[in-house]
Every structure is written in structure tokens, then in C-alpha cells.
Short mmCIF file of C-alpha atoms in Angstrom, two decimals:
data_model
loop_
_atom_site.label_atom_id
_atom_site.label_comp_id
_atom_site.label_asym_id
_atom_site.label_seq_id
_atom_site.Cartn_x
_atom_site.Cartn_y
_atom_site.Cartn_z
CA MET A 1 116.13 -90.82 82.13
CA GLU A 2 115.50 -92.80 85.31
CA GLN A 3 117.79 -90.31 87.06
CA LEU A 4 115.64 -87.46 85.79
CA ILE A 5 112.49 -89.11 87.14
CA ASP A 6 114.20 -89.79 90.49
CA LYS A 7 115.32 -86.17 90.64
CA LEU A 8 111.77 -84.97 89.95
CA LEU A 9 110.52 -87.12 92.82
CA GLU A 10 113.21 -85.79 95.14
CA MET A 11 112.30 -82.22 94.18
CA GLY A 12 108.80 -82.70 95.51
CA MET A 13 106.87 -84.05 92.54
CA GLY A 14 104.25 -85.25 94.99
CA GLN A 15 103.29 -81.67 95.75
CA PHE A 16 102.99 -80.88 92.04
CA MET A 17 100.86 -83.99 91.60
CA ASP A 18 98.54 -83.00 94.41
CA HIS A 19 98.10 -79.43 93.16
CA SER A 20 97.56 -80.47 89.54
CA ARG A 21 95.07 -83.16 90.45
CA GLN A 22 93.23 -80.88 92.85
CA ASP A 23 92.80 -78.22 90.17
CA LEU A 24 91.48 -80.79 87.71
CA ILE A 25 89.15 -82.69 90.01
CA MET A 26 87.47 -79.56 91.29
CA THR A 27 86.30 -78.81 87.74
CA ASP A 28 85.49 -82.37 86.64
CA GLU A 29 81.71 -82.80 86.68
CA VAL A 30 81.83 -86.60 86.64
CA TYR A 31 84.23 -86.75 89.59
CA LEU A 32 82.22 -84.21 91.58
CA LYS A 33 79.02 -86.19 90.96
CA ASP A 34 80.75 -89.41 92.02
CA ILE A 35 81.93 -87.75 95.24
CA GLU A 36 78.39 -86.56 95.93
CA ASP A 37 77.03 -90.06 95.30
CA GLU A 38 79.74 -91.57 97.49
CA GLY A 39 78.71 -89.32 100.38
CA GLU A 40 75.05 -90.26 100.04
CA LEU A 41 75.86 -93.97 99.85
CA GLU A 42 78.13 -93.71 102.87
CA GLN A 43 75.28 -92.18 104.88
CA ARG A 44 72.97 -94.99 103.81
CA TYR A 45 75.62 -97.56 104.68
CA MET A 46 76.10 -96.06 108.15
CA ARG A 47 72.35 -96.37 108.80
CA LEU A 48 72.36 -100.11 108.04
CA ASP A 49 71.74 -102.32 111.01
CA LEU A 50 74.95 -104.36 110.92
CA PRO A 51 76.70 -106.21 113.72
CA ASP A 52 80.00 -104.56 114.68
CA LYS A 53 82.06 -107.47 113.37
CA LYS A 54 80.52 -107.18 109.89
CA ARG A 55 80.77 -103.39 109.85
CA ILE A 56 84.47 -103.58 110.75
CA LEU A 57 85.08 -106.07 107.95
CA ILE A 58 83.27 -103.87 105.42
CA ASN A 59 85.08 -100.74 106.67
CA ASP A 60 88.43 -102.51 106.30
CA TYR A 61 87.50 -103.59 102.79
CA ILE A 62 86.46 -100.05 101.80
CA ALA A 63 89.67 -98.61 103.26
CA CYS A 64 91.75 -101.16 101.34
CA VAL A 65 89.97 -100.38 98.07
CA LYS A 66 90.53 -96.64 98.59
CA THR A 67 94.20 -97.14 99.45
CA CYS A 68 94.76 -99.29 96.36
CA ASP A 69 92.92 -96.76 94.19
CA ASN A 70 95.00 -93.86 95.55
CA ARG A 71 98.24 -95.76 95.00
CA TYR A 72 97.18 -96.74 91.47
CA SER A 73 96.40 -93.08 90.77
CA ASP A 74 99.88 -92.00 91.93
CA ILE A 75 101.57 -94.74 89.89
CA SER A 76 99.55 -93.78 86.80
CA TYR A 77 100.52 -90.13 87.21
CA MET A 78 104.20 -91.02 87.46
CA ALA A 79 103.90 -93.36 84.46
CA GLY A 80 102.45 -90.46 82.50
CA ILE A 81 105.40 -88.26 83.43
CA LYS A 82 107.82 -91.02 82.50
CA ASP A 83 106.05 -91.52 79.16
CA ALA A 84 106.09 -87.77 78.49
CA VAL A 85 109.83 -87.58 79.18
CA ARG A 86 110.44 -90.57 76.90
CA MET A 87 108.37 -88.93 74.16
CA PHE A 88 110.27 -85.64 74.53
CA VAL A 89 113.55 -87.54 74.27
CA TYR A 90 112.31 -89.50 71.27
CA LEU A 91 111.19 -86.29 69.53
CA GLY A 92 114.51 -84.60 70.32
CA LEU A 93 112.84 -81.97 72.50
CA LEU A 94 114.74 -82.99 75.62
CA LYS A 95 118.52 -83.05 75.30
CA ASP A 96 119.64 -83.46 78.92
CA TYR A 97 119.33 -87.19 79.40
CA ASP A 98 121.35 -90.40 79.67
CA SER A 99 122.66 -91.09 76.16
CA SER A 100 122.25 -94.85 76.68
CA GLU A 101 118.49 -94.30 76.43
CA GLN A 102 118.70 -92.10 73.33
CA ASN A 103 117.07 -94.62 71.01
CA VAL A 104 114.01 -95.33 73.14
CA GLY A 105 110.88 -95.42 71.00
CA ALA A 106 107.33 -94.45 71.84
CA ASN A 107 106.64 -97.98 73.08
CA GLY A 108 109.52 -97.74 75.57
CA GLN A 109 111.66 -100.19 73.61
CA ALA A 110 115.18 -99.44 72.43
#
């Protein structure tokens, strides 16, 4: 199964992820509202009278939080794919897999 996941990644799963997420986020009202709020808050933040040293520190912190969030999102997406493949194997819907992982249950345990 790990080979199947690796093959999916090699085949450009990242592009599928981006397209799927983009389609979903553009119709998600909560996400769109959060993006709108983020833009307004960023404008307010930029108008704050902060010394350069403090602004740089805050900017670095914000960039780090965003990077971690993006990476977490990618990892969660891949975990979902991995879980779906495991479930398909468990249900007998996916036959082309490594037979050593045949008895993997829904909790990922053999």
C-alpha cells in the first residue's frame, strides 16, 4: 500500500490536491469569510505604529504559522488518501495491493 501512495505522489498528487482544495474552498462560506476577515485584520495590522524590529518579528511569526498550517493541511490530505486506500483494501474494493497488508483493519492495525 505504501508503494501505491508513493506512486500517487510521483504521478502528481500535489496537483490533484491543489485543484480539489481550490474547488472546495471557493464554495466554502466559512473559509471565504475567514479570508475576508484575514484581509481586514492584515490592513489594520499594517497601520499599527510598530518599530521595524517588532514588525519583522511579528511578520516572521505569521509566516511560520502559515507555513505550518499549509504543511499540516497537506499532511492531513495525504493521511485521508492513505486512510481511504486502507478502507478500500479492508472492504475488498481494492485488489491491487501488497498482500502483506491484506489484513489491515480500519484502525490501521494488522
